[in-house]
Coordinates of C-alpha atoms in Angstrom, one line a residue:
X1 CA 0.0 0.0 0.0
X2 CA 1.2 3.8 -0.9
X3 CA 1.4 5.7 2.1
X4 CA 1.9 9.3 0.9
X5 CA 1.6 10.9 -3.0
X6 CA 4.0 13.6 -3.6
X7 CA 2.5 15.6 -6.2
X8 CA 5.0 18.4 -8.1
X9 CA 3.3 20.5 -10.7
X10 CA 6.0 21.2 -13.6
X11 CA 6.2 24.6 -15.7
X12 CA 9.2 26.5 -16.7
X13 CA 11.4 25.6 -13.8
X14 CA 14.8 24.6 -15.2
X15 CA 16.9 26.0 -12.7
X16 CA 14.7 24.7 -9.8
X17 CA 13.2 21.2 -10.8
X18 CA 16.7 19.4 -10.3
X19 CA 17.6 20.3 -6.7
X20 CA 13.7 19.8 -6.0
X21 CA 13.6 16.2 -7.4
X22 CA 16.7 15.6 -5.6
X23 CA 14.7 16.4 -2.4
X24 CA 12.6 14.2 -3.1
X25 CA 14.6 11.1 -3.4
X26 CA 16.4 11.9 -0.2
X27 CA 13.0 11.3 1.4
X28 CA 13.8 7.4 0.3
X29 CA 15.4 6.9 3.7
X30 CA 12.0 7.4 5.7
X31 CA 11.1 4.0 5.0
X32 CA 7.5 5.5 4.0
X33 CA 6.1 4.1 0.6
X34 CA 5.7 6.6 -1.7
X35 CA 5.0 7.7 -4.7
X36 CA 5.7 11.5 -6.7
X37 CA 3.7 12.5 -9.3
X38 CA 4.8 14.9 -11.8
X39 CA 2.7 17.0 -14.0
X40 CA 4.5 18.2 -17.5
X41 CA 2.3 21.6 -17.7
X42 CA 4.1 21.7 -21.1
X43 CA 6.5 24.1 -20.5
X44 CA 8.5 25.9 -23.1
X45 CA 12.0 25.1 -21.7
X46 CA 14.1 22.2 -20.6
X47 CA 12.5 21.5 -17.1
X48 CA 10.8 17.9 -18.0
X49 CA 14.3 16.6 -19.9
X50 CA 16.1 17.4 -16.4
X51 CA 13.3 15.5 -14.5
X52 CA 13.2 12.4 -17.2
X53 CA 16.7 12.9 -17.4
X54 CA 16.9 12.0 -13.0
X55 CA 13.5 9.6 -13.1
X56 CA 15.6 7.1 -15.4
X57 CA 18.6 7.1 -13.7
X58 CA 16.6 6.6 -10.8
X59 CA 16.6 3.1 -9.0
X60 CA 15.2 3.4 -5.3
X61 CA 11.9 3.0 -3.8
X62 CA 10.2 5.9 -4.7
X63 CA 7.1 5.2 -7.6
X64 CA 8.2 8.3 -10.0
X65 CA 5.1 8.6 -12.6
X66 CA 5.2 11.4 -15.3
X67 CA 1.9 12.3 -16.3
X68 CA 1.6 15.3 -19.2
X69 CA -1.2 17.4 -19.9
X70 CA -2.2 17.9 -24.0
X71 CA -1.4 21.5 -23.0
X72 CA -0.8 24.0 -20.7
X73 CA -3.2 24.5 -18.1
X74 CA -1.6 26.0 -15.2
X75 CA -0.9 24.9 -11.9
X76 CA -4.0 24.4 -10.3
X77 CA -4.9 22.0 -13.2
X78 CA -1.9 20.5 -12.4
X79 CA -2.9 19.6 -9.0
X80 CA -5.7 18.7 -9.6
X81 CA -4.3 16.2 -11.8
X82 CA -2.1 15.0 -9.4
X83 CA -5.2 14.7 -6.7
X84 CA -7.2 12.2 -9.2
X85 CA -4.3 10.3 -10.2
X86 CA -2.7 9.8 -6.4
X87 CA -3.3 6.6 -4.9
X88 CA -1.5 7.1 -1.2
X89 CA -2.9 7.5 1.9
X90 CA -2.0 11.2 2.1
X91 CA -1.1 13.5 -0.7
X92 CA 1.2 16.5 -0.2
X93 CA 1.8 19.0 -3.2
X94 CA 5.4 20.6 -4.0
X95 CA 5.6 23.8 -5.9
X96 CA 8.1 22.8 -8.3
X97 CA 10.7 25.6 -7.4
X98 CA 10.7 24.9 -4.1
X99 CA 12.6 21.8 -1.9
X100 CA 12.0 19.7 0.8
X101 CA 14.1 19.8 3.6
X102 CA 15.8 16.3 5.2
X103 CA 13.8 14.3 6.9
X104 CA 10.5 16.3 6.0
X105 CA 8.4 12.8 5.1
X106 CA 9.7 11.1 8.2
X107 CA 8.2 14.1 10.4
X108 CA 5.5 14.7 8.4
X109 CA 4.5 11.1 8.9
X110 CA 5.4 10.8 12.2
X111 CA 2.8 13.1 13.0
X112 CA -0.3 11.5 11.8
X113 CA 0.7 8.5 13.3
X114 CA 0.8 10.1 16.3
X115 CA -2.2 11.9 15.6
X116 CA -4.4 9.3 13.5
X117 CA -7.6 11.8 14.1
X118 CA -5.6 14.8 12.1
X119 CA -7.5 15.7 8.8
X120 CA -3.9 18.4 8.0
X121 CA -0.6 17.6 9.3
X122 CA 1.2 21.0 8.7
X123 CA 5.5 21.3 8.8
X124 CA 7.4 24.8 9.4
X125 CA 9.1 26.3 7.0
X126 CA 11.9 28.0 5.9
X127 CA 11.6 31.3 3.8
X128 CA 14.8 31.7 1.5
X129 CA 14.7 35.1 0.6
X130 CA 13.3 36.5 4.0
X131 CA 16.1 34.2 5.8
X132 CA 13.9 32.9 8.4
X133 CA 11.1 30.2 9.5
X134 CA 7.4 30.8 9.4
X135 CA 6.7 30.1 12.9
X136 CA 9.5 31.1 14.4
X137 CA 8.0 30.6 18.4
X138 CA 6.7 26.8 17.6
X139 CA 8.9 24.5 20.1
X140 CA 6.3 21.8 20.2
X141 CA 3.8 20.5 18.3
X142 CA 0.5 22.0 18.5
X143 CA -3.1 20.4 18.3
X144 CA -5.8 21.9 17.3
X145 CA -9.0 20.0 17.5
X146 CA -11.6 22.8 18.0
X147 CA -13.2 23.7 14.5
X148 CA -13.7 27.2 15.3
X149 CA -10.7 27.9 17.0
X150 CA -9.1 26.6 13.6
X151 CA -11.4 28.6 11.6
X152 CA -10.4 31.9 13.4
X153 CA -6.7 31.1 13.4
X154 CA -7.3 30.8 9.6
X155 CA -8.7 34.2 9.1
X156 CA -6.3 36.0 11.1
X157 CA -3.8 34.6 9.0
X158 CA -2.3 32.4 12.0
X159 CA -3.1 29.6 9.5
X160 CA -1.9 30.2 5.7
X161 CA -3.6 29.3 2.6
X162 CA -0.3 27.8 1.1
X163 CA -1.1 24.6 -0.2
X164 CA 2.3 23.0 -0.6
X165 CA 4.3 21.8 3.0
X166 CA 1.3 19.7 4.8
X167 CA -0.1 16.4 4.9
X168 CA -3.8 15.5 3.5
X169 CA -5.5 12.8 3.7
X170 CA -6.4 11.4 0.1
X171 CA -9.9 10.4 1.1
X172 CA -10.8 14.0 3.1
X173 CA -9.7 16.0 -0.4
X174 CA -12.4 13.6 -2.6
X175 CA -15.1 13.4 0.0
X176 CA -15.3 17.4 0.5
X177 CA -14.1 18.0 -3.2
X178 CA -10.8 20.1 -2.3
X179 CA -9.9 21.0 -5.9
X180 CA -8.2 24.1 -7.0
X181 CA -10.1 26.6 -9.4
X182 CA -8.9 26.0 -12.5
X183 CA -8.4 29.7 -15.0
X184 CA -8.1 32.1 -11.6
X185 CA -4.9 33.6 -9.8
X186 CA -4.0 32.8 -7.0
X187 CA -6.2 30.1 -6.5
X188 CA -4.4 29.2 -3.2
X189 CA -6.6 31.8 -1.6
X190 CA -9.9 30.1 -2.2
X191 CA -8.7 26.5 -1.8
X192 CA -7.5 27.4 1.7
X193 CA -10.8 29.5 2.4
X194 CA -12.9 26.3 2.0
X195 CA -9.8 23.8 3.5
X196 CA -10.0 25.2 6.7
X197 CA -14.0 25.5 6.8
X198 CA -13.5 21.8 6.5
X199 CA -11.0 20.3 8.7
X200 CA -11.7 19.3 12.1
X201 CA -8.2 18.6 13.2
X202 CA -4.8 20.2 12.6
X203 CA -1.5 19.5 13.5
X204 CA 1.8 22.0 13.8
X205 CA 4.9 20.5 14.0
X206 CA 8.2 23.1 14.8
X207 CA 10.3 21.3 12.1
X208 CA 10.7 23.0 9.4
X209 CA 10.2 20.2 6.4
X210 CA 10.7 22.6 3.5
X211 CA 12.2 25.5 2.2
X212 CA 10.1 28.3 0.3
X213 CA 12.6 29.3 -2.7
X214 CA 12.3 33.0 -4.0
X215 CA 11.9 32.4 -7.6
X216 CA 12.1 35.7 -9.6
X217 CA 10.9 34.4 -12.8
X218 CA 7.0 33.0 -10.7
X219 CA 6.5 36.5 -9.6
X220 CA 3.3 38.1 -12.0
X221 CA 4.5 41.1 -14.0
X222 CA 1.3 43.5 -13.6
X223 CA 0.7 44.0 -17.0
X224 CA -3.2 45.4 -18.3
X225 CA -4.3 41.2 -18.8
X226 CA -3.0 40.4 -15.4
X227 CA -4.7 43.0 -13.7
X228 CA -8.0 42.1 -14.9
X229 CA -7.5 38.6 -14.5
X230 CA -6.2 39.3 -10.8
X231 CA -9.2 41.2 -9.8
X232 CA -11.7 39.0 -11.4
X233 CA -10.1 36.1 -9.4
X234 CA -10.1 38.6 -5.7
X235 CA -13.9 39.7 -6.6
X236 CA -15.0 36.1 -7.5
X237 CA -13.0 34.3 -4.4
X238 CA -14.9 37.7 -2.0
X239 CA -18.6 37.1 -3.3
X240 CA -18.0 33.2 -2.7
X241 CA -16.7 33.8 0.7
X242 CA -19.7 36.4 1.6
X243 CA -22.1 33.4 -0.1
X244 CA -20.5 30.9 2.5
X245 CA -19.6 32.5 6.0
X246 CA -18.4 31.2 9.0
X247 CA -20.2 30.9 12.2
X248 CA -21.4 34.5 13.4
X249 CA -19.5 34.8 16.4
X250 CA -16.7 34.8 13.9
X251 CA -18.6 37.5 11.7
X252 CA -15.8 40.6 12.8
X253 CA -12.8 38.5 11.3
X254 CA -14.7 36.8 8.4
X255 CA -15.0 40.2 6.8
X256 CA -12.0 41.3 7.9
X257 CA -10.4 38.7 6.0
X258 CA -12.8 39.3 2.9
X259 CA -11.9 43.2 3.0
X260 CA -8.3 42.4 3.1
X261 CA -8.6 40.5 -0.4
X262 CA -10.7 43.4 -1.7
X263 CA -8.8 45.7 -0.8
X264 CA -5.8 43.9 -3.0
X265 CA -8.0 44.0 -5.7
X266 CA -8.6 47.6 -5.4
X267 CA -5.0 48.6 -5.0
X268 CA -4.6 46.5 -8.3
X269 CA -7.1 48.8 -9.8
X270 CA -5.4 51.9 -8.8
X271 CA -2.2 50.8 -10.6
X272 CA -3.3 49.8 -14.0
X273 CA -6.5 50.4 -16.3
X274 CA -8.5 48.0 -16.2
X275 CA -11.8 47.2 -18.5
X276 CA -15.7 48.6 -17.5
X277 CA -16.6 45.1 -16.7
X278 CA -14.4 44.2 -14.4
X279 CA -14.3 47.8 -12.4
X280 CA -18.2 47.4 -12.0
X281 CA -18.0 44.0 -10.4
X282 CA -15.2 45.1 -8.1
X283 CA -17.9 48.1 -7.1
X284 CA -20.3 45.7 -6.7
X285 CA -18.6 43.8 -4.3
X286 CA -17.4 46.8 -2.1
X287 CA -21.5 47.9 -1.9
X288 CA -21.9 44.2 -0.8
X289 CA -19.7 44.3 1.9
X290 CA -20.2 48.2 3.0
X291 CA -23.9 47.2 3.3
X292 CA -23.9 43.8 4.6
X293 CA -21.6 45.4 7.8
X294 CA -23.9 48.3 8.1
X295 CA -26.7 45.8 8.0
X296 CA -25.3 44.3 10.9
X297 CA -24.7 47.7 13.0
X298 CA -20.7 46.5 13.2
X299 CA -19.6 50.9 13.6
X300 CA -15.8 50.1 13.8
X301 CA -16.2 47.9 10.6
X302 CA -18.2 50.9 8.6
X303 CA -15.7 53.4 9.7
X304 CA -12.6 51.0 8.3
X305 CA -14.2 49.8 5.4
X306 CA -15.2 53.6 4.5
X307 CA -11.5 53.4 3.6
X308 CA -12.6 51.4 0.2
X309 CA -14.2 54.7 -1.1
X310 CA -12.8 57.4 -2.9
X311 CA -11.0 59.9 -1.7
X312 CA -9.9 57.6 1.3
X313 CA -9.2 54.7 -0.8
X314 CA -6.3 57.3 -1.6
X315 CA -4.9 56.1 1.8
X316 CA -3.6 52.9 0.2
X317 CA -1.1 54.6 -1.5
X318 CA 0.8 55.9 1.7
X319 CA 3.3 53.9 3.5
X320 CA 1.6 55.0 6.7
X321 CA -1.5 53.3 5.8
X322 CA 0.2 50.1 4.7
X323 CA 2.1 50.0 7.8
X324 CA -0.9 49.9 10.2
X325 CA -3.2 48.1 8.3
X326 CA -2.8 45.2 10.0
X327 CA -2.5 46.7 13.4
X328 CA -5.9 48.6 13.0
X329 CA -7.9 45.1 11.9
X330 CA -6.1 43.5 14.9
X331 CA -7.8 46.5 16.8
X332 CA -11.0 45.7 15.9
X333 CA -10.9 42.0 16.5
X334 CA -10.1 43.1 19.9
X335 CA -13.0 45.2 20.0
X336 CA -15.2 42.5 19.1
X337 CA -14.1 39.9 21.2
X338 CA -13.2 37.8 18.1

């Protein structure tokens, strides 16, 4: 029996793919059967000869399948691929420029059996180009087994939407249909949104299992196409959220956490020009969410989202602002008791 699928999404990554292949035959001496997928996203350069190139000299454990799209499709396809073809236990996604560290199966693994309840097993990681670990205060592993105590931790950002690093079980992706949205950007956001609305059990372990690479190349020039396709991604991901809420003792930080993506949205609008269409839905969202919070008499909430209108919106573009956004939502969850 396959106890874990490694799934590694493959797209114009020649200077990456080799070192994170490598990483993932150094996992052979966990003693965990496995298997890594590998999507060929059909990628103009030479990233699938180096990974053929390594499978067949390849002669370990580890169940190395290639499977190619007719086309490219982008990476959530490619993940979703990967999910339908796995056939381990667990499944755990690698971005393809990214690595694992040593021993990062043998933790990871090491945790669920510990912890056979967990629906996520999460590692820490290590972020190359801001030279430090995520959770830098984690000494020991941390259970949490309260649904809404996972749910707030999610939308203040305690948990992260990243979907690479962590430990799913197979079974829990296909029963609550935990499949990336194929044509958006930044798909992760939405994916974690409905993850965590869904797990009952996650555990934190302080070893850091992988290391977050900072890839130059991956990072989205903000051209006019990009723009639009960015904010039609943030306003579709906002109105799903506000369709599906969580509890209402968790109302404060749910729309916190929306007006935090539309806000990103906005601030993409203010720096390119973007089509009728799209700037009307993106004003349609922020009269959702003004209105829904004045519906609901929430006055701090009012006041800060006020900051979404023009002229104040203006406030986005000083440092000042950008500095204490965070500090002033963090206020108002205080207020609230969230």
């Amino acid at each position: 029996m396959i106890e874990l699928s490694i799934i590694i999404p493959v797209y114009k990554v020649e200077k990456y793919i080799g070192h994170c292949i490598e990483s993932v035959i150094a996992q052979e001496s966990s003693g965990v059967s496995m298997e890594c997928i590998v999507i060929d996203d059909c990628g103009p350069d030479r990233s699938m000869d180096i990974v053929r190139s390594m499978v067949d000299a390849y002669h370990g454990t580890i169940d190395f399948r290639i499977i190619r799209h007719e086309h490219n499709r982008g990476v959530a396809a490619g993940r979703n691929t990967g999910f339908e073809a796995a056939r381990g236990e667990f499944v755990m996604l690698i971005d393809s420029d990214d690595y694992l560290q040593e021993g990062c199966v043998a933790n990871l693994m090491k945790a669920s059996r510990e912890h056979p309840s967990a629906d996520l097993i999460v590692g820490n990681f290590y972020s190359a180009e801001q030279k430090e670990l995520c959770w830098k205060n984690l000494k020991d592993t941390m259970v949490l087994d309260s649904q809404k105590d996972i749910r707030r931790k999610f939308l203040t950002v305690e948990l992260n939407c990243f979907p690479w690093n962590r430990l799913l079980r197979r079974q829990f992706v296909l029963d609550h249909k935990l499949f990336f949205q194929e044509g958006t950007i930044f798909e992760d956001v939405i994916w974690g949104y409905h993850l965590f609305h869904e797990v009952r059990e996650v555990v934190l372990i302080p070893e850091s299992t992988y290391v977050y690479e900072y890839n130059p190349a991956s990072v989205m020039h903000s051209t006019r196409e990009k723009s639009i396709a960015t904010i039609r991604s943030f306003v579709s991901f906002c109105n799903e959220m506000l369709d599906q809420p969580y509890d209402d003792d968790l109302y404060v930080a749910h729309r916190l956490y929306v007006f935090n993506i539309m806000m990103k949205a906005i601030d993409t609008r203010m720096q390119a020009s973007v089509t009728p269409e799209v700037s009307r839905s993106l004003d349609a969202l922020r009269s959702r969410l003004w209105n829904d919070t004045l519906h609901h008499r929430q006055v701090l909430l009012v006041l800060f989202f006020s900051t979404a209108y023009p002229p104040f919106n203006l406030l986005l573009r000083t440092s000042l602002f950008r500095r204490h956004f965070d500090g002033i939502c963090h206020f108002i969850l205080r207020q609230s008791g969230t």
